[in-house]
Amino acid sequence: MILILGAGLAGLSLAYHLGDAPYMILEKEQEPGGLCRSMKLDGFTFDYTGHLLHWRNPYTPSLLEELLPDGWIGHRRRAAIYLYGRFIPYPFQANLWALPRGVREDCIKGYQDRRGTGDDFLSWIEAHFGKGMAEHFFIPYNRKLWRIPLEEISPEWAERFIPKPSPEEVLRGRGNPLQQQLGYHRSFLYPKEGGIGTLAEALAQRVKGLQLGRAVSSIRPKDRVVVLEDGEELPYQLLVSTLPLPELLEMMEGLPEEVLQGAKGLRYVSVFVIGMAVDRPEVSPYHWIYFPEARFPFYRVGFPSSLSPKMAPEGKSSLCVEVSHRPDEPLNQQALIDQTLQGLSEAGIIQEGDRVRVLLTLDIRYAYVIYDKGRRALLPKVLQFLEGYGIRCLGRYGLWQYATMEDVLLEGRDLATELR
Ligand SMILES: Cc1cc2nc3c(=O)[nH]c(=O)nc-3n(C[C@H](O)[C@H](O)[C@H](O)COP(=O)(O)OP(=O)(O)OC[C@H]3O[C@@H](n4cnc5c(N)ncnc54)[C@H](O)[C@@H]3O)c2cc1C
């Protein structure tokens, strides 16, 4: 029996691709989907936070079509950075034309003199974009998102997620908008209705052995037994965990002290999400906007109503505001909401006379994994150690990685192929 912990996309994809092989999924929540869930509030649909499906593997669109036939809308990204009172098209580094003149000159000069070892994230930024772009955009934005000095972050994830235009493109982009889009999310798919949660629901309908409201509380690896919160004990031959790695390690009995201490050092940031409704159509022409400046508490604002006409009642718009924070930092949620409303007005997104309602707040404890030296040293050792006890890890937090929905869907498929 394969026991799968967690019914987010990773666990569901594994189960789906296991087909008739014997397995059971244990999920602590009363519904499947993990981060890939949506909710309907007063006629508006909100995801747990904006979830757009970008893909690069040819298998992905066929899987999506099988799960939600004719159920997808294709989008070309419309994204911007709000800086110095104007909207700069994304990516910043290829659209210097949109900056105030003095800032543009700083950025070009810095780009021409760019240097750095690339050993840590700060130095990677300076090596690829130069000091001007670093100071005006990359440093303030990333400090706001990651909440730690950028020298403490290692840069391996950035190669994939931060577009690196060629020198010709950067220099062309100082005079004119580029014709082609850059970056991993230049186009994406989104469900026609119901929000991104319909993807997880479609998978869940096709798997058997899904047990909801079943939280795992401890694991006895030597006996190959999982203990549930209600005290029930379940034996396994193979355990696949999509739980956040530090939580999995914490619930394992008999873990060597060195591994336990390493697990405590795994770092991550949390994201506080505010979902808002505005009684006006198309509050913004963008799908989402980045906010690097410190005067705004949020780092990104998305517009769910721009993704499908079914996301909001006719003539209305919705916003999804993301504020990152350290996991154990106390949050004054009301103050954040007030500052957010103020910031959205300053940026001209909310206008005088708009009727704005906060419909949703939620805090995603495990949002972004921080890549650092501790992670790099610990991860291979821990995964090998766990395999010795018949435990495999999977998913964004199971493998402690910066993974997209497509990544975890494919990881589930690949592990199923290996195990079947
Ligand atoms: C802010 C943010 C924005 C994102 N935007 C995008 C995007 O636009 N596009 C994209 O492709 N990806 C995006 N992602 C990434 C995407 O959400 C993930 O890659 C994917 O949803 C991860 O799925 P998972 O199954 O690995 O993890 P999860 O969804 O976290 O699933 C883990 C499951 O384990 C369950 N669980 C936890 N503890 C226990 C326990 N003790 N017992 C039993 N069950 C337990 C949880 O309830 C959960 O259901 C975003 C992520 C974040 C944080």
Short mmCIF file of C-alpha atoms and ligand atoms in Angstrom, two decimals:
data_model
loop_
_atom_site.label_atom_id
_atom_site.label_comp_id
_atom_site.label_asym_id
_atom_site.label_seq_id
_atom_site.Cartn_x
_atom_site.Cartn_y
_atom_site.Cartn_z
CA MET A 1 0.00 0.00 0.00
CA ILE A 2 1.29 3.45 -0.95
CA LEU A 3 0.23 6.05 1.58
CA ILE A 4 0.12 9.59 0.18
CA LEU A 5 0.15 12.48 2.64
CA GLY A 6 -1.61 15.60 1.36
CA ALA A 7 -4.19 16.08 -1.41
CA GLY A 8 -2.76 19.20 -3.03
CA LEU A 9 -1.91 19.02 -6.74
CA ALA A 10 1.22 16.93 -6.11
CA GLY A 11 -0.55 14.22 -4.09
CA LEU A 12 -3.58 14.21 -6.40
CA SER A 13 -1.43 13.96 -9.51
CA LEU A 14 0.50 11.04 -8.05
CA ALA A 15 -2.76 9.25 -7.18
CA TYR A 16 -4.29 9.97 -10.59
CA HIS A 17 -1.26 8.63 -12.41
CA LEU A 18 -0.98 5.56 -10.16
CA GLY A 19 -4.20 4.30 -11.75
CA ASP A 20 -5.13 0.91 -10.30
CA ALA A 21 -2.09 0.53 -8.03
CA PRO A 22 -3.17 0.33 -4.35
CA TYR A 23 -2.90 3.68 -2.56
CA MET A 24 -4.66 5.88 -0.03
CA ILE A 25 -4.47 9.70 0.33
CA LEU A 26 -4.74 11.36 3.72
CA GLU A 27 -5.65 15.05 3.69
CA LYS A 28 -6.08 17.11 6.85
CA GLU A 29 -8.53 19.62 5.36
CA GLN A 30 -12.19 18.87 4.58
CA GLU A 31 -11.57 19.52 0.88
CA PRO A 32 -8.78 18.59 -1.54
CA GLY A 33 -6.56 21.02 -3.45
CA GLY A 34 -4.12 22.48 -0.92
CA LEU A 35 -2.99 25.83 -2.31
CA CYS A 36 -4.87 25.15 -5.52
CA ARG A 37 -8.31 25.99 -4.13
CA SER A 38 -10.90 28.67 -4.83
CA MET A 39 -13.84 30.02 -2.95
CA LYS A 40 -16.99 31.86 -3.94
CA LEU A 41 -17.90 34.91 -1.86
CA ASP A 42 -20.85 37.15 -2.63
CA GLY A 43 -20.75 36.28 -6.34
CA PHE A 44 -16.94 36.70 -6.61
CA THR A 45 -14.52 33.79 -7.03
CA PHE A 46 -11.13 34.05 -5.33
CA ASP A 47 -8.23 31.63 -5.50
CA TYR A 48 -6.12 31.17 -2.40
CA THR A 49 -4.07 33.73 -4.26
CA GLY A 50 -3.72 34.29 -8.00
CA HIS A 51 -2.88 30.93 -9.61
CA LEU A 52 -2.17 31.04 -13.33
CA LEU A 53 -1.26 27.94 -15.25
CA HIS A 54 1.86 28.39 -17.34
CA TRP A 55 3.33 25.31 -18.93
CA ARG A 56 6.37 24.18 -20.86
CA ASN A 57 5.95 20.41 -21.11
CA PRO A 58 3.77 19.21 -24.04
CA TYR A 59 2.04 16.67 -21.76
CA THR A 60 0.55 19.45 -19.59
CA PRO A 61 -2.05 20.88 -22.02
CA SER A 62 -3.27 17.38 -22.87
CA LEU A 63 -3.68 16.56 -19.16
CA LEU A 64 -5.49 19.86 -18.56
CA GLU A 65 -7.82 19.25 -21.48
CA GLU A 66 -8.59 15.75 -20.24
CA LEU A 67 -9.38 17.08 -16.76
CA LEU A 68 -11.43 20.11 -17.84
CA PRO A 69 -12.48 19.60 -21.47
CA ASP A 70 -12.93 22.93 -23.26
CA GLY A 71 -12.62 24.51 -19.83
CA TRP A 72 -9.66 26.87 -20.30
CA ILE A 73 -9.04 30.43 -21.42
CA GLY A 74 -5.63 31.23 -22.94
CA HIS A 75 -4.08 34.56 -21.90
CA ARG A 76 -1.10 36.62 -22.98
CA ARG A 77 0.37 38.19 -19.88
CA ARG A 78 -0.44 41.82 -19.11
CA ALA A 79 1.78 42.70 -16.15
CA ALA A 80 3.50 45.85 -14.91
CA ILE A 81 5.63 47.33 -12.17
CA TYR A 82 4.30 50.42 -10.42
CA LEU A 83 7.27 52.69 -9.71
CA TYR A 84 7.79 56.44 -9.44
CA GLY A 85 4.10 57.06 -10.08
CA ARG A 86 3.95 55.18 -13.38
CA PHE A 87 3.35 51.71 -14.75
CA ILE A 88 6.43 50.08 -16.28
CA PRO A 89 5.60 47.05 -18.45
CA TYR A 90 7.00 43.75 -17.12
CA PRO A 91 9.83 42.79 -17.25
CA PHE A 92 11.43 45.95 -15.89
CA GLN A 93 14.87 45.11 -17.34
CA ALA A 94 13.55 45.07 -20.92
CA ASN A 95 11.35 48.18 -20.61
CA LEU A 96 13.65 50.93 -19.43
CA TRP A 97 11.99 53.26 -21.96
CA ALA A 98 9.06 53.68 -19.55
CA LEU A 99 11.19 55.07 -16.68
CA PRO A 100 11.82 58.71 -15.80
CA ARG A 101 14.89 59.90 -17.73
CA GLY A 102 17.35 60.12 -14.80
CA VAL A 103 16.40 56.65 -13.56
CA ARG A 104 16.76 55.22 -17.05
CA GLU A 105 20.25 56.69 -17.32
CA ASP A 106 21.22 55.18 -13.93
CA CYS A 107 19.96 51.81 -15.10
CA ILE A 108 21.77 51.92 -18.44
CA LYS A 109 25.03 53.07 -16.86
CA GLY A 110 24.79 50.34 -14.23
CA TYR A 111 23.99 47.77 -16.90
CA GLN A 112 27.02 48.74 -18.95
CA ASP A 113 29.25 48.45 -15.85
CA ARG A 114 27.56 45.32 -14.50
CA ARG A 115 29.72 42.93 -12.55
CA GLY A 116 29.38 40.46 -9.70
CA THR A 117 30.33 36.91 -8.84
CA GLY A 118 26.75 35.65 -8.88
CA ASP A 119 27.48 33.60 -5.74
CA ASP A 120 24.52 34.98 -3.83
CA PHE A 121 21.25 36.51 -5.04
CA LEU A 122 22.37 40.15 -4.58
CA SER A 123 25.55 39.54 -6.51
CA TRP A 124 23.57 37.60 -9.16
CA ILE A 125 21.31 40.66 -9.64
CA GLU A 126 24.31 43.00 -9.92
CA ALA A 127 26.10 40.63 -12.30
CA HIS A 128 23.14 40.41 -14.69
CA PHE A 129 21.47 43.81 -14.41
CA GLY A 130 23.96 46.22 -12.79
CA LYS A 131 23.68 48.52 -9.80
CA GLY A 132 21.12 50.96 -11.26
CA MET A 133 18.40 48.38 -11.91
CA ALA A 134 19.35 46.69 -8.64
CA GLU A 135 18.84 49.84 -6.59
CA HIS A 136 15.73 51.13 -8.34
CA PHE A 137 13.87 47.85 -8.67
CA PHE A 138 15.40 44.45 -7.87
CA ILE A 139 16.64 45.15 -4.34
CA PRO A 140 13.55 46.93 -2.96
CA TYR A 141 11.18 44.45 -4.60
CA ASN A 142 13.03 41.36 -3.46
CA ARG A 143 13.68 42.68 0.05
CA LYS A 144 9.96 43.23 0.37
CA LEU A 145 9.15 39.73 -0.88
CA TRP A 146 11.87 37.69 0.86
CA ARG A 147 12.18 39.70 4.09
CA ILE A 148 15.86 38.85 4.57
CA PRO A 149 19.12 40.33 3.24
CA LEU A 150 19.52 39.21 -0.37
CA GLU A 151 23.12 38.12 0.31
CA GLU A 152 21.65 35.27 2.39
CA ILE A 153 19.68 33.89 -0.56
CA SER A 154 21.31 31.60 -3.10
CA PRO A 155 20.48 32.32 -6.73
CA GLU A 156 19.82 28.94 -8.38
CA TRP A 157 16.02 29.48 -8.61
CA ALA A 158 16.43 32.94 -10.18
CA GLU A 159 17.81 31.64 -13.49
CA ARG A 160 14.40 30.21 -14.29
CA PHE A 161 12.06 32.76 -12.77
CA ILE A 162 13.72 36.10 -13.57
CA PRO A 163 13.93 36.88 -17.30
CA LYS A 164 17.41 37.74 -18.57
CA PRO A 165 17.02 39.68 -21.81
CA SER A 166 20.04 39.74 -24.12
CA PRO A 167 22.18 42.93 -24.08
CA GLU A 168 20.60 43.89 -27.44
CA GLU A 169 17.13 43.53 -25.95
CA VAL A 170 18.00 45.61 -22.87
CA LEU A 171 19.46 48.36 -25.03
CA ARG A 172 16.61 48.24 -27.53
CA GLY A 173 14.17 48.36 -24.60
CA ARG A 174 15.59 51.69 -23.42
CA GLY A 175 14.10 53.38 -26.49
CA ASN A 176 11.04 51.35 -27.45
CA PRO A 177 8.76 48.63 -26.12
CA LEU A 178 9.96 45.16 -27.14
CA GLN A 179 7.68 43.33 -29.53
CA GLN A 180 8.10 39.87 -28.01
CA GLN A 181 7.19 38.86 -24.46
CA LEU A 182 9.88 37.50 -22.12
CA GLY A 183 9.76 35.22 -19.09
CA TYR A 184 8.31 31.90 -18.00
CA HIS A 185 4.78 33.25 -17.57
CA ARG A 186 4.39 35.20 -20.83
CA SER A 187 1.27 33.20 -21.58
CA PHE A 188 -0.92 31.11 -19.32
CA LEU A 189 -4.17 29.22 -19.02
CA TYR A 190 -6.96 29.82 -16.57
CA PRO A 191 -10.25 27.92 -16.01
CA LYS A 192 -13.27 29.43 -17.74
CA GLU A 193 -15.20 29.24 -14.51
CA GLY A 194 -14.88 28.31 -10.87
CA GLY A 195 -11.32 29.52 -10.38
CA ILE A 196 -8.17 27.40 -10.27
CA GLY A 197 -9.74 25.13 -7.65
CA THR A 198 -11.70 23.41 -10.44
CA LEU A 199 -8.43 21.83 -11.56
CA ALA A 200 -7.87 20.15 -8.19
CA GLU A 201 -11.55 19.18 -8.01
CA ALA A 202 -11.36 17.54 -11.44
CA LEU A 203 -8.35 15.51 -10.33
CA ALA A 204 -9.97 14.60 -7.01
CA GLN A 205 -13.07 13.29 -8.80
CA ARG A 206 -10.86 10.88 -10.73
CA VAL A 207 -8.96 9.39 -7.79
CA LYS A 208 -10.15 6.83 -5.30
CA GLY A 209 -9.07 6.34 -1.70
CA LEU A 210 -9.14 10.04 -0.84
CA GLN A 211 -9.73 10.55 2.88
CA LEU A 212 -10.52 14.10 3.97
CA GLY A 213 -10.26 15.52 7.48
CA ARG A 214 -7.48 13.02 8.26
CA ALA A 215 -4.49 14.87 9.71
CA VAL A 216 -1.28 12.97 10.27
CA SER A 217 0.30 13.76 13.63
CA SER A 218 3.34 11.48 13.87
CA ILE A 219 5.32 8.86 12.01
CA ARG A 220 7.23 5.86 13.35
CA PRO A 221 9.64 5.24 10.48
CA LYS A 222 11.23 2.12 11.98
CA ASP A 223 7.81 0.42 12.21
CA ARG A 224 6.60 2.04 8.95
CA VAL A 225 3.50 3.35 10.70
CA VAL A 226 1.68 6.67 10.38
CA VAL A 227 -0.34 7.92 13.37
CA LEU A 228 -3.35 10.13 12.72
CA GLU A 229 -4.60 12.92 14.97
CA ASP A 230 -7.49 10.71 16.11
CA GLY A 231 -4.97 8.07 17.25
CA GLU A 232 -5.53 5.61 14.41
CA GLU A 233 -2.36 3.88 13.20
CA LEU A 234 -1.87 3.02 9.54
CA PRO A 235 0.94 0.80 8.27
CA TYR A 236 2.59 1.52 4.92
CA GLN A 237 5.08 -0.05 2.55
CA LEU A 238 5.86 3.25 0.92
CA LEU A 239 5.00 6.70 2.22
CA VAL A 240 4.89 9.72 -0.11
CA SER A 241 4.78 13.05 1.70
CA THR A 242 3.75 16.37 0.19
CA LEU A 243 3.68 17.98 3.65
CA PRO A 244 6.04 20.89 4.29
CA LEU A 245 9.39 19.19 4.87
CA PRO A 246 10.08 20.80 8.29
CA GLU A 247 6.68 19.57 9.51
CA LEU A 248 7.29 16.05 8.22
CA LEU A 249 10.66 15.92 9.96
CA GLU A 250 9.21 17.28 13.17
CA MET A 251 6.60 14.52 13.31
CA MET A 252 9.09 11.70 12.78
CA GLU A 253 10.19 9.74 15.80
CA GLY A 254 13.85 8.85 16.26
CA LEU A 255 15.28 11.44 13.91
CA PRO A 256 19.04 12.05 14.31
CA GLU A 257 19.74 15.31 16.15
CA GLU A 258 21.75 16.68 13.21
CA VAL A 259 18.77 16.30 10.83
CA LEU A 260 16.34 17.77 13.37
CA GLN A 261 18.53 20.84 13.88
CA GLY A 262 18.97 21.23 10.10
CA ALA A 263 15.19 21.09 9.63
CA LYS A 264 14.74 23.94 12.11
CA GLY A 265 17.03 26.04 9.92
CA LEU A 266 14.91 25.66 6.75
CA ARG A 267 13.61 29.14 5.99
CA TYR A 268 10.51 30.38 4.19
CA VAL A 269 8.20 33.38 3.96
CA SER A 270 4.47 33.57 4.56
CA VAL A 271 1.95 35.54 2.53
CA PHE A 272 -1.07 37.39 3.86
CA VAL A 273 -3.77 37.65 1.18
CA ILE A 274 -6.53 40.26 1.01
CA GLY A 275 -9.35 39.65 -1.49
CA MET A 276 -11.36 42.75 -2.41
CA ALA A 277 -14.40 43.60 -4.49
CA VAL A 278 -14.89 46.92 -6.28
CA ASP A 279 -18.22 47.95 -7.77
CA ARG A 280 -16.69 49.14 -11.04
CA PRO A 281 -15.64 47.16 -14.12
CA GLU A 282 -11.96 46.77 -15.13
CA VAL A 283 -10.24 48.61 -12.31
CA SER A 284 -6.98 47.82 -14.06
CA PRO A 285 -5.90 46.81 -17.58
CA TYR A 286 -3.36 44.37 -16.07
CA HIS A 287 -3.56 40.78 -14.84
CA TRP A 288 -1.20 41.73 -12.03
CA ILE A 289 1.14 44.54 -10.88
CA TYR A 290 4.37 44.42 -8.82
CA PHE A 291 4.98 47.10 -6.17
CA PRO A 292 8.65 47.52 -5.18
CA GLU A 293 8.31 50.77 -3.20
CA ALA A 294 8.38 50.59 0.61
CA ARG A 295 5.40 52.96 0.89
CA PHE A 296 3.16 50.09 -0.23
CA PRO A 297 2.90 47.17 2.23
CA PHE A 298 2.07 44.72 -0.58
CA TYR A 299 4.50 43.35 -3.15
CA ARG A 300 1.92 42.31 -5.74
CA VAL A 301 -1.71 42.94 -6.62
CA GLY A 302 -3.59 40.59 -8.95
CA PHE A 303 -6.95 41.09 -10.61
CA PRO A 304 -8.94 37.83 -10.59
CA SER A 305 -11.77 39.47 -12.56
CA SER A 306 -9.34 39.94 -15.48
CA LEU A 307 -8.88 36.16 -15.78
CA SER A 308 -12.41 35.14 -16.68
CA PRO A 309 -15.73 37.01 -16.91
CA LYS A 310 -17.15 34.43 -14.47
CA MET A 311 -14.84 35.53 -11.65
CA ALA A 312 -16.94 38.57 -10.71
CA PRO A 313 -20.53 39.73 -11.20
CA GLU A 314 -21.03 41.83 -14.32
CA GLY A 315 -19.81 45.40 -13.99
CA LYS A 316 -17.59 44.62 -10.97
CA SER A 317 -13.92 43.89 -10.36
CA SER A 318 -11.88 41.92 -7.89
CA LEU A 319 -8.39 42.38 -6.47
CA CYS A 320 -6.08 39.98 -4.71
CA VAL A 321 -3.41 41.75 -2.66
CA GLU A 322 -0.33 39.88 -1.38
CA VAL A 323 1.74 40.97 1.61
CA SER A 324 4.71 38.82 2.55
CA HIS A 325 5.91 38.43 6.12
CA ARG A 326 8.17 36.32 8.27
CA PRO A 327 6.24 33.27 9.48
CA ASP A 328 6.22 34.12 13.17
CA GLU A 329 6.05 37.89 12.87
CA PRO A 330 2.84 39.18 14.55
CA LEU A 331 0.55 40.78 11.94
CA ASN A 332 -1.76 43.70 12.54
CA GLN A 333 -4.24 42.67 9.88
CA GLN A 334 -6.52 45.69 10.21
CA ALA A 335 -3.57 48.09 9.91
CA LEU A 336 -2.40 46.21 6.80
CA ILE A 337 -5.86 46.45 5.26
CA ASP A 338 -5.99 50.21 5.97
CA GLN A 339 -2.50 50.75 4.50
CA THR A 340 -3.46 48.63 1.50
CA LEU A 341 -6.55 50.70 0.78
CA GLN A 342 -4.48 53.86 1.12
CA GLY A 343 -1.79 52.45 -1.21
CA LEU A 344 -4.29 51.35 -3.84
CA SER A 345 -5.75 54.88 -3.84
CA GLU A 346 -2.29 56.44 -4.16
CA ALA A 347 -1.60 54.21 -7.17
CA GLY A 348 -4.94 55.28 -8.70
CA ILE A 349 -6.29 51.73 -8.73
CA ILE A 350 -9.07 52.57 -6.31
CA GLN A 351 -10.72 55.86 -7.15
CA GLU A 352 -12.80 58.32 -5.22
CA GLY A 353 -16.40 57.15 -5.05
CA ASP A 354 -15.52 53.46 -5.53
CA ARG A 355 -17.37 51.07 -3.26
CA VAL A 356 -14.67 48.70 -2.00
CA ARG A 357 -15.28 45.66 0.18
CA VAL A 358 -12.77 43.30 1.78
CA LEU A 359 -14.30 39.87 1.23
CA LEU A 360 -11.43 37.64 2.21
CA THR A 361 -8.28 37.53 4.29
CA LEU A 362 -6.09 34.50 4.66
CA ASP A 363 -2.56 33.77 5.70
CA ILE A 364 -0.51 31.22 3.76
CA ARG A 365 2.07 30.05 6.26
CA TYR A 366 4.30 28.19 3.81
CA ALA A 367 4.38 30.38 0.71
CA TYR A 368 7.92 30.80 -0.65
CA VAL A 369 10.79 28.50 0.25
CA ILE A 370 14.04 30.39 0.78
CA TYR A 371 16.98 28.96 -1.11
CA ASP A 372 20.07 29.35 1.07
CA LYS A 373 23.19 27.50 2.14
CA GLY A 374 21.31 25.61 4.85
CA ARG A 375 18.80 24.25 2.34
CA ARG A 376 21.50 23.29 -0.11
CA ALA A 377 23.47 21.39 2.54
CA LEU A 378 20.52 19.66 4.20
CA LEU A 379 18.17 18.69 1.38
CA PRO A 380 20.08 15.86 -0.36
CA LYS A 381 21.05 14.31 2.99
CA VAL A 382 17.51 14.41 4.34
CA LEU A 383 15.90 13.01 1.19
CA GLN A 384 18.39 10.15 1.16
CA PHE A 385 17.81 9.49 4.86
CA LEU A 386 14.03 9.39 4.36
CA GLU A 387 14.29 7.04 1.39
CA GLY A 388 16.08 4.62 3.68
CA TYR A 389 12.81 4.38 5.64
CA GLY A 390 10.57 4.04 2.58
CA ILE A 391 9.59 7.72 2.55
CA ARG A 392 9.58 9.77 -0.65
CA CYS A 393 8.93 13.51 -0.78
CA LEU A 394 6.98 15.31 -3.45
CA GLY A 395 5.62 18.75 -4.30
CA ARG A 396 6.48 22.35 -3.62
CA TYR A 397 6.91 22.00 0.13
CA GLY A 398 7.66 18.27 0.27
CA LEU A 399 10.76 18.80 -1.84
CA TRP A 400 11.21 22.30 -0.38
CA GLN A 401 11.42 24.09 -3.71
CA TYR A 402 10.14 26.98 -5.82
CA ALA A 403 7.78 24.87 -7.93
CA THR A 404 4.80 25.78 -10.10
CA MET A 405 1.55 23.88 -10.47
CA GLU A 406 2.85 22.32 -13.67
CA ASP A 407 6.03 21.20 -11.90
CA VAL A 408 4.16 19.37 -9.17
CA LEU A 409 1.66 17.81 -11.61
CA LEU A 410 4.59 16.41 -13.58
CA GLU A 411 6.48 15.29 -10.47
CA GLY A 412 3.38 13.32 -9.45
CA ARG A 413 3.19 11.71 -12.87
CA ASP A 414 6.91 10.84 -12.88
CA LEU A 415 6.87 9.30 -9.42
CA ALA A 416 3.80 7.24 -10.35
CA THR A 417 5.63 5.92 -13.42
CA GLU A 418 8.54 4.92 -11.21
CA LEU A 419 6.37 3.24 -8.58
CA ARG A 420 3.86 1.40 -10.75
C1 LIG B 1 1.68 33.13 -3.29
C2 LIG B 1 1.73 31.97 -4.26
C3 LIG B 1 1.39 32.17 -5.59
C4 LIG B 1 1.46 31.11 -6.50
N1 LIG B 1 1.12 31.33 -7.80
C5 LIG B 1 1.25 30.33 -8.70
C6 LIG B 1 0.91 30.55 -10.07
O1 LIG B 1 0.45 31.62 -10.47
N2 LIG B 1 1.11 29.52 -10.95
C7 LIG B 1 1.60 28.29 -10.55
O2 LIG B 1 1.76 27.40 -11.39
N3 LIG B 1 1.90 28.06 -9.25
C8 LIG B 1 1.74 29.04 -8.32
N4 LIG B 1 2.05 28.80 -7.00
C9 LIG B 1 2.59 27.47 -6.64
C10 LIG B 1 1.49 26.41 -6.46
O3 LIG B 1 0.56 26.83 -5.48
C11 LIG B 1 2.13 25.11 -5.98
O4 LIG B 1 3.17 24.70 -6.85
C12 LIG B 1 1.17 23.93 -5.84
O5 LIG B 1 -0.14 24.30 -5.51
C13 LIG B 1 1.76 23.04 -4.74
O6 LIG B 1 1.01 21.86 -4.57
P1 LIG B 1 1.49 20.78 -3.51
O7 LIG B 1 0.54 19.66 -3.61
O8 LIG B 1 2.94 20.51 -3.70
O9 LIG B 1 1.38 21.50 -2.07
P2 LIG B 1 0.09 21.94 -1.25
O10 LIG B 1 -0.92 22.55 -2.13
O11 LIG B 1 0.60 22.74 -0.10
O12 LIG B 1 -0.52 20.55 -0.71
C14 LIG B 1 -0.10 19.93 0.47
C15 LIG B 1 -1.33 19.30 1.14
O13 LIG B 1 -0.92 18.65 2.34
C16 LIG B 1 -1.95 18.84 3.31
N5 LIG B 1 -1.41 18.62 4.66
C17 LIG B 1 -0.56 19.43 5.35
N6 LIG B 1 -0.30 18.90 6.57
C18 LIG B 1 -0.98 17.74 6.64
C19 LIG B 1 -1.09 16.73 7.65
N7 LIG B 1 -0.46 16.82 8.83
N8 LIG B 1 -1.85 15.64 7.38
C20 LIG B 1 -2.50 15.51 6.18
N9 LIG B 1 -2.44 16.44 5.21
C21 LIG B 1 -1.68 17.54 5.43
C22 LIG B 1 -2.38 20.27 3.07
O14 LIG B 1 -3.64 20.54 3.64
C23 LIG B 1 -2.38 20.33 1.54
O15 LIG B 1 -3.63 19.99 1.00
C24 LIG B 1 1.92 29.83 -6.06
C25 LIG B 1 2.23 29.63 -4.72
C26 LIG B 1 2.13 30.68 -3.82
C27 LIG B 1 2.47 30.44 -2.37
#
